[in-house]
Short mmCIF file of N, CA and C and ligand atoms in Angstrom, two decimals:
data_model
loop_
_atom_site.label_atom_id
_atom_site.label_comp_id
_atom_site.label_asym_id
_atom_site.label_seq_id
_atom_site.Cartn_x
_atom_site.Cartn_y
_atom_site.Cartn_z
N MET A 300 239.10 52.13 149.63
CA MET A 300 239.52 53.25 148.92
C MET A 300 239.93 54.31 149.93
N ASP A 301 241.32 54.47 150.11
CA ASP A 301 241.56 55.57 151.16
C ASP A 301 241.21 56.99 151.04
N ALA A 302 241.25 57.48 149.69
CA ALA A 302 240.66 58.77 149.65
C ALA A 302 239.43 59.12 149.92
N LEU A 303 238.51 58.02 149.92
CA LEU A 303 236.99 58.26 150.29
C LEU A 303 236.94 58.01 151.65
N LYS A 304 237.75 57.50 152.61
CA LYS A 304 237.61 57.31 153.84
C LYS A 304 237.24 58.56 154.59
N ASN A 305 236.11 58.44 155.52
CA ASN A 305 235.62 59.53 156.33
C ASN A 305 235.00 60.71 155.56
N ILE A 306 234.72 60.45 154.21
CA ILE A 306 233.99 61.32 153.54
C ILE A 306 232.46 61.11 153.56
N THR A 307 231.62 61.98 154.16
CA THR A 307 230.23 61.90 153.96
C THR A 307 229.57 62.92 153.30
N LEU A 308 228.55 62.60 152.34
CA LEU A 308 227.78 63.77 151.75
C LEU A 308 226.35 63.73 152.18
N ARG A 309 225.84 64.77 152.27
CA ARG A 309 224.41 65.02 152.59
C ARG A 309 223.50 64.89 151.42
N VAL A 310 222.85 63.78 151.43
CA VAL A 310 222.19 63.35 150.34
C VAL A 310 220.64 63.49 150.35
N ALA A 311 220.00 63.97 149.20
CA ALA A 311 218.50 64.00 149.25
C ALA A 311 217.82 62.85 148.81
N GLY A 312 218.52 62.06 148.05
CA GLY A 312 217.93 60.85 147.35
C GLY A 312 218.87 60.08 146.36
N ILE A 313 218.68 59.07 146.14
CA ILE A 313 219.54 58.21 145.14
C ILE A 313 218.39 57.38 144.00
N ILE A 314 218.70 57.60 142.66
CA ILE A 314 217.98 56.82 141.83
C ILE A 314 219.17 55.75 141.45
N GLU A 315 219.07 54.46 141.45
CA GLU A 315 220.20 53.63 141.02
C GLU A 315 220.14 53.53 139.44
N GLU A 316 219.06 53.53 138.71
CA GLU A 316 219.01 53.45 137.36
C GLU A 316 218.04 54.52 136.83
N SER A 317 218.67 55.41 136.11
CA SER A 317 217.70 56.47 135.49
C SER A 317 218.22 56.49 133.91
N ILE A 318 217.09 56.86 133.06
CA ILE A 318 217.33 57.27 131.67
C ILE A 318 217.02 58.68 131.31
N VAL A 319 216.78 59.49 132.39
CA VAL A 319 216.21 60.73 132.14
C VAL A 319 217.08 61.78 132.72
N ASP A 320 218.14 61.32 133.47
CA ASP A 320 218.85 62.38 133.98
C ASP A 320 220.36 62.57 133.34
N GLY A 321 220.41 62.34 131.93
CA GLY A 321 221.65 62.34 131.27
C GLY A 321 221.73 61.05 130.34
N PRO A 322 222.70 60.89 129.46
CA PRO A 322 222.81 60.04 128.47
C PRO A 322 223.02 58.68 128.97
N GLY A 323 222.20 57.63 128.51
CA GLY A 323 222.53 56.27 128.87
C GLY A 323 221.95 56.06 130.20
N LEU A 324 222.24 54.77 130.89
CA LEU A 324 221.66 54.45 132.11
C LEU A 324 222.60 54.99 133.15
N ARG A 325 221.90 55.69 134.08
CA ARG A 325 222.73 56.44 135.12
C ARG A 325 222.35 56.20 136.51
N PHE A 326 223.22 56.20 137.37
CA PHE A 326 223.16 56.44 138.89
C PHE A 326 223.06 57.80 139.21
N VAL A 327 221.94 58.22 139.68
CA VAL A 327 221.77 59.64 140.05
C VAL A 327 221.89 60.00 141.70
N LEU A 328 222.74 60.81 141.94
CA LEU A 328 222.96 61.12 143.42
C LEU A 328 222.29 62.74 143.53
N PHE A 329 221.21 62.81 144.24
CA PHE A 329 220.82 64.13 144.46
C PHE A 329 221.26 64.69 145.87
N LEU A 330 222.04 65.76 145.69
CA LEU A 330 222.69 66.32 146.92
C LEU A 330 221.68 67.23 147.62
N GLN A 331 221.73 67.19 149.03
CA GLN A 331 220.81 67.94 149.80
C GLN A 331 221.40 69.43 149.96
N GLY A 332 220.39 70.37 150.09
CA GLY A 332 221.05 71.80 150.16
C GLY A 332 220.98 72.60 148.82
N CYS A 333 220.36 73.68 148.94
CA CYS A 333 220.34 74.58 147.67
C CYS A 333 219.95 76.04 148.31
N HIS A 334 220.71 77.04 147.80
CA HIS A 334 220.51 78.43 147.99
C HIS A 334 219.81 79.11 147.20
N THR A 335 219.72 78.46 145.86
CA THR A 335 219.04 79.30 144.83
C THR A 335 217.52 79.63 144.81
N HIS A 336 216.80 78.56 145.42
CA HIS A 336 215.45 78.97 145.53
C HIS A 336 214.64 79.26 144.28
N CYS A 337 214.85 78.57 143.15
CA CYS A 337 214.06 78.94 141.98
C CYS A 337 212.54 78.84 142.13
N LYS A 338 211.94 80.02 141.49
CA LYS A 338 210.46 79.90 141.56
C LYS A 338 210.00 78.62 140.72
N GLY A 339 209.18 77.84 141.26
CA GLY A 339 208.61 76.58 140.44
C GLY A 339 209.56 75.39 140.45
N CYS A 340 210.64 75.43 141.42
CA CYS A 340 211.49 74.31 141.63
C CYS A 340 210.55 72.89 141.98
N GLN A 341 210.96 71.93 141.27
CA GLN A 341 210.23 70.76 141.36
C GLN A 341 210.65 69.85 142.83
N ASN A 342 211.74 70.28 143.31
CA ASN A 342 212.26 69.75 144.64
C ASN A 342 212.51 70.54 145.72
N PRO A 343 211.58 71.30 146.22
CA PRO A 343 212.03 72.33 147.26
C PRO A 343 212.32 71.54 148.55
N GLN A 344 211.91 70.34 148.61
CA GLN A 344 212.38 69.48 149.81
C GLN A 344 213.77 69.35 149.96
N THR A 345 214.51 69.65 148.81
CA THR A 345 216.04 69.47 148.73
C THR A 345 216.77 70.66 149.20
N TRP A 346 216.16 71.83 149.57
CA TRP A 346 216.63 73.06 149.88
C TRP A 346 217.42 73.04 151.16
N ASP A 347 216.77 72.55 152.20
CA ASP A 347 217.35 72.58 153.56
C ASP A 347 218.79 71.90 153.82
N PHE A 348 219.62 72.56 154.12
CA PHE A 348 220.95 72.18 154.44
C PHE A 348 221.12 71.28 155.63
N GLU A 349 220.21 71.15 156.34
CA GLU A 349 220.04 70.23 157.48
C GLU A 349 219.30 68.93 157.36
N GLY A 350 218.71 69.07 156.18
CA GLY A 350 217.80 67.92 155.72
C GLY A 350 218.47 66.74 155.18
N GLY A 351 217.76 65.80 154.49
CA GLY A 351 218.42 64.63 153.79
C GLY A 351 219.01 63.67 154.72
N THR A 352 219.93 62.83 154.13
CA THR A 352 220.56 61.94 155.20
C THR A 352 221.96 61.95 154.74
N LEU A 353 222.91 61.52 155.75
CA LEU A 353 224.29 61.41 155.57
C LEU A 353 224.71 60.20 155.01
N VAL A 354 225.51 60.17 153.94
CA VAL A 354 225.72 58.80 153.29
C VAL A 354 227.21 58.86 152.97
N SER A 355 227.92 57.78 153.29
CA SER A 355 229.48 57.77 152.89
C SER A 355 229.80 57.62 151.60
N ALA A 356 231.01 58.19 151.13
CA ALA A 356 231.20 58.21 149.80
C ALA A 356 231.50 56.84 149.34
N GLU A 357 232.13 56.06 150.23
CA GLU A 357 232.49 54.66 149.97
C GLU A 357 231.15 53.86 149.53
N ASP A 358 230.19 54.14 150.33
CA ASP A 358 228.83 53.58 150.11
C ASP A 358 228.38 53.71 148.75
N ILE A 359 228.54 54.97 148.47
CA ILE A 359 228.07 55.42 147.09
C ILE A 359 228.71 54.64 146.04
N LEU A 360 230.24 54.73 146.11
CA LEU A 360 231.00 54.08 145.03
C LEU A 360 230.62 52.56 145.03
N SER A 361 230.35 51.97 146.11
CA SER A 361 229.99 50.36 146.06
C SER A 361 228.69 50.25 145.43
N ARG A 362 227.79 51.00 145.75
CA ARG A 362 226.41 50.96 145.04
C ARG A 362 226.69 51.08 143.61
N VAL A 363 227.30 52.14 143.10
CA VAL A 363 227.44 52.39 141.60
C VAL A 363 228.05 51.09 140.95
N GLN A 364 229.17 50.74 141.62
CA GLN A 364 229.81 49.53 141.05
C GLN A 364 229.08 48.31 141.18
N GLY A 365 227.93 48.17 142.07
CA GLY A 365 227.21 47.04 142.08
C GLY A 365 226.36 46.80 141.08
N ASP A 366 226.27 47.78 140.03
CA ASP A 366 225.32 47.65 138.95
C ASP A 366 226.10 47.64 137.64
N PRO A 367 226.31 46.57 137.03
CA PRO A 367 227.30 46.49 135.75
C PRO A 367 226.55 47.34 134.59
N LEU A 368 225.25 47.46 134.73
CA LEU A 368 224.59 48.14 133.51
C LEU A 368 224.80 49.62 133.47
N VAL A 369 225.26 50.19 134.59
CA VAL A 369 225.42 51.62 134.79
C VAL A 369 226.68 52.24 134.23
N HIS A 370 226.81 53.07 133.34
CA HIS A 370 228.13 53.62 132.97
C HIS A 370 228.18 55.11 133.16
N GLY A 371 227.10 55.53 133.86
CA GLY A 371 227.26 57.07 134.12
C GLY A 371 226.87 57.31 135.37
N ILE A 372 227.20 58.52 136.02
CA ILE A 372 226.81 58.93 137.25
C ILE A 372 226.43 60.57 137.05
N THR A 373 225.24 60.84 137.73
CA THR A 373 224.72 62.27 137.57
C THR A 373 224.71 62.96 138.94
N PHE A 374 225.24 63.95 139.26
CA PHE A 374 225.14 64.73 140.49
C PHE A 374 223.90 65.74 140.25
N SER A 375 222.83 65.60 140.97
CA SER A 375 221.90 66.54 140.84
C SER A 375 221.41 67.11 142.24
N GLY A 376 220.39 67.68 142.33
CA GLY A 376 220.06 68.37 143.55
C GLY A 376 218.70 68.80 143.86
N GLY A 377 218.51 69.75 144.68
CA GLY A 377 219.59 70.43 145.42
C GLY A 377 220.74 71.01 144.73
N GLU A 378 221.87 71.43 145.04
CA GLU A 378 222.97 71.89 144.54
C GLU A 378 224.13 71.23 144.69
N PRO A 379 224.53 70.50 143.94
CA PRO A 379 225.83 69.59 144.15
C PRO A 379 227.04 70.45 144.38
N PHE A 380 227.24 71.74 143.70
CA PHE A 380 228.39 72.37 143.99
C PHE A 380 228.59 72.94 145.29
N GLU A 381 227.21 73.01 146.08
CA GLU A 381 227.58 73.42 147.52
C GLU A 381 228.50 72.43 148.39
N GLN A 382 228.53 71.10 147.87
CA GLN A 382 229.28 69.94 148.43
C GLN A 382 230.43 69.47 147.41
N ALA A 383 230.99 70.54 146.59
CA ALA A 383 231.77 70.27 145.39
C ALA A 383 233.11 69.57 146.03
N GLN A 384 233.67 70.16 147.30
CA GLN A 384 234.93 69.60 147.69
C GLN A 384 234.80 68.15 148.23
N ALA A 385 233.59 67.86 148.94
CA ALA A 385 233.45 66.60 149.46
C ALA A 385 233.12 65.45 148.07
N LEU A 386 232.70 66.03 147.14
CA LEU A 386 232.37 65.25 145.90
C LEU A 386 233.56 64.90 145.05
N VAL A 387 234.64 65.63 145.22
CA VAL A 387 235.73 65.43 144.32
C VAL A 387 236.49 64.24 144.44
N PRO A 388 236.77 63.55 145.61
CA PRO A 388 237.43 62.24 145.77
C PRO A 388 236.57 61.21 144.95
N LEU A 389 235.20 61.14 145.31
CA LEU A 389 234.27 60.24 144.61
C LEU A 389 234.40 60.39 143.13
N ALA A 390 234.02 61.55 142.69
CA ALA A 390 234.04 61.90 141.41
C ALA A 390 235.43 61.44 140.47
N ALA A 391 236.50 61.71 141.35
CA ALA A 391 237.75 61.31 140.76
C ALA A 391 238.12 59.68 140.59
N GLU A 392 237.63 59.17 141.60
CA GLU A 392 237.53 57.64 141.52
C GLU A 392 236.57 57.13 140.59
N LEU A 393 235.35 57.58 140.35
CA LEU A 393 234.62 57.23 139.39
C LEU A 393 235.12 57.39 138.01
N LYS A 394 235.78 58.35 137.82
CA LYS A 394 236.38 58.88 136.47
C LYS A 394 237.45 57.86 136.35
N ARG A 395 238.26 57.65 137.17
CA ARG A 395 239.43 56.68 137.07
C ARG A 395 238.93 55.31 136.64
N ARG A 396 237.62 54.96 137.15
CA ARG A 396 237.10 53.64 136.66
C ARG A 396 236.32 53.78 135.42
N GLY A 397 236.32 54.82 134.78
CA GLY A 397 235.73 54.97 133.46
C GLY A 397 234.33 55.44 133.36
N TYR A 398 233.92 55.87 134.59
CA TYR A 398 232.38 56.33 134.43
C TYR A 398 232.24 57.92 133.81
N HIS A 399 231.11 57.85 133.12
CA HIS A 399 230.80 59.41 132.48
C HIS A 399 230.30 60.16 133.54
N LEU A 400 230.73 61.38 133.88
CA LEU A 400 230.25 62.32 134.85
C LEU A 400 229.43 63.50 134.36
N MET A 401 228.25 63.71 134.95
CA MET A 401 227.48 64.77 134.66
C MET A 401 227.01 65.67 135.86
N ALA A 402 226.87 66.74 135.98
CA ALA A 402 226.29 67.40 137.02
C ALA A 402 225.28 68.58 136.60
N PHE A 403 224.25 68.76 137.39
CA PHE A 403 223.32 69.84 137.28
C PHE A 403 223.76 70.94 138.20
N SER A 404 223.60 72.35 138.05
CA SER A 404 223.71 73.23 138.99
C SER A 404 222.91 74.40 138.60
N GLY A 405 222.40 75.09 139.67
CA GLY A 405 221.59 76.25 139.61
C GLY A 405 222.42 77.44 139.29
N TYR A 406 223.82 77.22 139.52
CA TYR A 406 224.79 78.21 139.13
C TYR A 406 225.10 78.27 137.59
N THR A 407 225.52 79.37 137.04
CA THR A 407 226.09 79.18 135.62
C THR A 407 227.56 78.65 135.73
N LEU A 408 228.17 78.29 134.75
CA LEU A 408 229.51 77.90 134.76
C LEU A 408 230.41 79.25 135.23
N GLU A 409 230.19 80.25 134.55
CA GLU A 409 230.85 81.48 134.82
C GLU A 409 230.72 81.82 136.42
N GLN A 410 229.48 81.54 137.13
CA GLN A 410 229.59 81.67 138.47
C GLN A 410 230.23 80.70 139.30
N LEU A 411 230.29 79.59 138.68
CA LEU A 411 230.97 78.39 139.41
C LEU A 411 232.38 78.56 139.38
N LEU A 412 232.88 79.18 138.24
CA LEU A 412 234.48 79.38 137.99
C LEU A 412 234.95 80.41 139.08
N ARG A 413 233.88 81.24 139.54
CA ARG A 413 234.28 82.27 140.68
C ARG A 413 234.03 81.88 141.94
N LYS A 414 233.08 80.74 142.14
CA LYS A 414 232.86 80.21 143.43
C LYS A 414 234.02 79.38 144.13
N GLU A 415 234.22 79.75 145.46
CA GLU A 415 235.29 78.94 145.92
C GLU A 415 235.33 77.32 145.90
N GLY A 416 236.19 76.70 145.54
CA GLY A 416 236.19 75.20 145.84
C GLY A 416 235.52 74.38 144.80
N CYS A 417 235.12 74.95 143.67
CA CYS A 417 234.32 74.29 142.53
C CYS A 417 235.19 73.96 141.29
N GLN A 418 236.41 74.41 141.18
CA GLN A 418 237.24 74.22 139.99
C GLN A 418 237.38 72.76 139.86
N GLU A 419 237.70 72.10 141.06
CA GLU A 419 238.40 70.73 140.78
C GLU A 419 237.23 69.86 140.36
N LEU A 420 236.05 69.98 140.83
CA LEU A 420 234.90 69.20 140.17
C LEU A 420 234.60 69.52 138.80
N LEU A 421 234.65 70.77 138.40
CA LEU A 421 234.37 71.12 137.11
C LEU A 421 235.56 70.56 136.24
N GLU A 422 236.70 70.26 136.66
CA GLU A 422 237.71 69.61 135.95
C GLU A 422 237.45 68.22 135.66
N LEU A 423 236.57 67.49 136.31
CA LEU A 423 236.40 66.22 136.33
C LEU A 423 235.18 65.73 135.29
N LEU A 424 234.29 66.75 135.14
CA LEU A 424 232.83 66.54 134.45
C LEU A 424 233.03 66.35 133.03
N ASP A 425 232.23 65.49 132.50
CA ASP A 425 232.06 65.34 131.23
C ASP A 425 231.02 66.46 130.62
N LEU A 426 229.81 66.40 131.46
CA LEU A 426 228.73 67.43 130.90
C LEU A 426 228.31 68.20 132.33
N LEU A 427 227.93 69.43 132.05
CA LEU A 427 227.39 70.15 132.99
C LEU A 427 226.20 70.88 132.53
N VAL A 428 224.99 70.75 133.28
CA VAL A 428 223.83 71.47 132.86
C VAL A 428 223.83 72.59 133.91
N ASP A 429 223.89 73.92 133.27
CA ASP A 429 224.05 75.05 134.17
C ASP A 429 222.78 76.07 134.20
N GLY A 430 222.78 76.67 135.36
CA GLY A 430 221.88 77.77 135.41
C GLY A 430 220.70 77.48 136.04
N PRO A 431 219.96 78.39 136.81
CA PRO A 431 218.66 78.19 137.45
C PRO A 431 217.66 77.68 136.67
N PHE A 432 216.42 77.10 137.27
CA PHE A 432 215.21 76.93 136.51
C PHE A 432 214.56 78.18 136.50
N VAL A 433 214.11 78.61 135.27
CA VAL A 433 213.40 80.00 135.00
C VAL A 433 211.95 79.46 134.50
N GLU A 434 210.99 79.77 135.35
CA GLU A 434 209.60 79.28 135.17
C GLU A 434 209.14 79.80 133.86
N GLU A 435 209.46 81.15 133.59
CA GLU A 435 208.93 81.75 132.23
C GLU A 435 209.60 81.24 131.12
N GLU A 436 210.69 80.52 131.28
CA GLU A 436 211.37 79.73 130.05
C GLU A 436 211.12 78.18 130.06
N LYS A 437 210.34 77.79 130.88
CA LYS A 437 209.96 76.20 130.91
C LYS A 437 209.52 75.73 129.69
N SER A 438 210.16 74.43 129.38
CA SER A 438 209.67 73.92 128.10
C SER A 438 209.71 72.42 128.30
N LEU A 439 208.79 71.67 127.86
CA LEU A 439 208.99 70.17 127.96
C LEU A 439 209.67 69.43 126.77
N GLU A 440 210.09 70.29 125.91
CA GLU A 440 210.76 70.02 124.64
C GLU A 440 212.19 69.79 124.89
N LEU A 441 212.74 70.13 126.00
CA LEU A 441 214.21 70.20 126.06
C LEU A 441 214.65 68.84 126.80
N ARG A 442 215.82 68.38 126.17
CA ARG A 442 216.41 67.12 126.77
C ARG A 442 217.08 67.52 128.09
N PHE A 443 216.89 66.76 128.94
CA PHE A 443 217.53 67.01 130.35
C PHE A 443 217.67 68.27 131.02
N ARG A 444 216.75 69.20 130.38
CA ARG A 444 216.75 70.58 130.97
C ARG A 444 215.33 70.91 131.32
N GLY A 445 215.14 71.78 132.30
CA GLY A 445 213.77 72.28 132.51
C GLY A 445 213.36 73.41 131.90
N SER A 446 214.39 74.39 131.67
CA SER A 446 214.03 75.78 131.02
C SER A 446 215.07 76.13 130.01
N ARG A 447 214.65 76.87 128.99
CA ARG A 447 215.58 77.26 128.01
C ARG A 447 216.92 78.05 128.32
N ASN A 448 216.86 78.69 129.29
CA ASN A 448 218.18 79.41 129.74
C ASN A 448 219.14 78.53 130.08
N GLN A 449 218.79 77.24 130.49
CA GLN A 449 219.78 76.22 130.80
C GLN A 449 220.48 75.64 129.65
N ARG A 450 221.87 75.36 129.95
CA ARG A 450 222.81 74.91 128.85
C ARG A 450 223.36 73.62 129.11
N ILE A 451 223.45 72.69 128.21
CA ILE A 451 224.15 71.49 128.38
C ILE A 451 225.69 71.75 127.93
N LEU A 452 226.58 71.72 128.65
CA LEU A 452 227.82 72.21 128.29
C LEU A 452 228.72 70.90 128.06
N ASN A 453 229.41 70.93 127.07
CA ASN A 453 230.43 69.89 126.79
C ASN A 453 231.75 70.17 127.46
N MET A 454 232.08 69.61 128.60
CA MET A 454 233.14 70.14 129.59
C MET A 454 234.57 69.91 129.02
N ALA A 455 234.79 68.80 128.22
CA ALA A 455 236.31 68.68 127.63
C ALA A 455 236.42 69.86 126.71
N ALA A 456 235.35 70.08 125.83
CA ALA A 456 235.62 71.28 124.93
C ALA A 456 235.55 72.56 125.58
N THR A 457 234.89 72.65 126.72
CA THR A 457 234.85 73.88 127.50
C THR A 457 236.20 74.00 128.12
N ARG A 458 236.76 73.13 128.68
CA ARG A 458 238.29 73.13 129.28
C ARG A 458 239.17 73.46 128.30
N GLU A 459 239.00 72.92 127.08
CA GLU A 459 239.95 73.05 125.97
C GLU A 459 240.04 74.44 125.48
N SER A 460 238.71 75.07 125.60
CA SER A 460 238.70 76.51 125.09
C SER A 460 239.08 77.46 126.14
N GLY A 461 239.63 77.02 127.13
CA GLY A 461 240.18 78.05 128.29
C GLY A 461 238.91 78.39 129.01
N TRP A 462 237.91 77.55 129.21
CA TRP A 462 236.56 77.78 130.21
C TRP A 462 235.53 78.88 129.38
N SER A 463 235.78 78.95 128.17
CA SER A 463 234.51 79.62 127.41
C SER A 463 233.43 78.43 127.21
N PRO A 464 232.28 78.61 127.61
CA PRO A 464 231.27 77.68 127.58
C PRO A 464 231.04 77.08 126.11
N VAL A 465 231.06 75.69 126.05
CA VAL A 465 230.92 75.14 124.64
C VAL A 465 229.73 74.12 124.75
N LEU A 466 228.56 74.49 124.16
CA LEU A 466 227.43 73.77 124.09
C LEU A 466 227.73 72.26 123.67
N ASP A 467 226.98 71.39 124.25
CA ASP A 467 227.17 69.94 123.87
C ASP A 467 225.98 69.90 122.63
N GLU A 468 226.15 68.71 121.84
CA GLU A 468 225.16 68.52 120.81
C GLU A 468 223.68 68.03 121.33
N LEU A 469 223.75 67.70 122.72
CA LEU A 469 222.62 67.25 123.33
C LEU A 469 221.61 68.58 123.47
N ASN A 470 222.01 69.70 123.37
CA ASN A 470 221.30 70.87 123.33
C ASN A 470 220.26 70.97 122.19
N GLY A 471 220.46 70.11 121.29
CA GLY A 471 219.54 70.00 119.87
C GLY A 471 218.17 69.73 120.42
N PRO A 472 217.39 69.81 119.44
CA PRO A 472 215.85 69.37 119.64
C PRO A 472 215.70 67.94 120.07
N VAL A 473 214.70 67.59 120.95
CA VAL A 473 214.39 66.13 121.19
C VAL A 473 213.85 65.43 119.92
N GLU A 474 214.24 64.22 119.60
CA GLU A 474 213.72 63.60 118.55
C GLU A 474 212.27 62.87 119.01
N ARG A 475 211.44 62.79 118.16
CA ARG A 475 210.17 62.19 118.52
C ARG A 475 209.90 60.98 117.53
S1 SF4 B 24 218.83 75.08 141.68
FE1 SF4 B 24 217.64 73.41 141.35
S2 SF4 B 24 217.06 72.56 143.33
FE2 SF4 B 24 217.80 74.63 143.57
S3 SF4 B 24 215.91 75.81 143.58
FE3 SF4 B 24 216.78 75.77 141.43
S4 SF4 B 24 215.71 74.05 140.54
FE4 SF4 B 24 215.44 73.73 142.76
#
């Protein structure tokens, strides 16, 4: 895959099959490095931009494809959007192959739209969980989110609305 040649990502970790990081069975890529430093962050080891390991985008694609049960990929962190430009060719290739794409960010959609180099990745996503983790807003009742201020955005509808944030139905209460 030529577009992926020579692209490396700084990765904090990988979970090859997860049911808690988005809808369905997903491959989760945790990107290393985060400037947000939320109080109460569960993964402070992902903050260091010199930490983690370098993994080639080609490697990640072949690992995703190696599991026929996986239909979605989640970019988590750390802060995936600090590596947005390096992620775009991989995300575009996964999208082309029919995978459902989701990302978490400590930035809000509004901040990402103003942040350099993030637009292309936003164009490719199906879901975005946005905003920092706020300890005072923490709840265990939320699906895929740690705190109430975070939003699960339906990105197709958000793009269609001219980038006004549109909440996905997954924001609703967790069924028990
Ligand atoms: S954005 Fe995510 S990784 Fe970064 S500090 Fe906040 S919770 Fe932790």
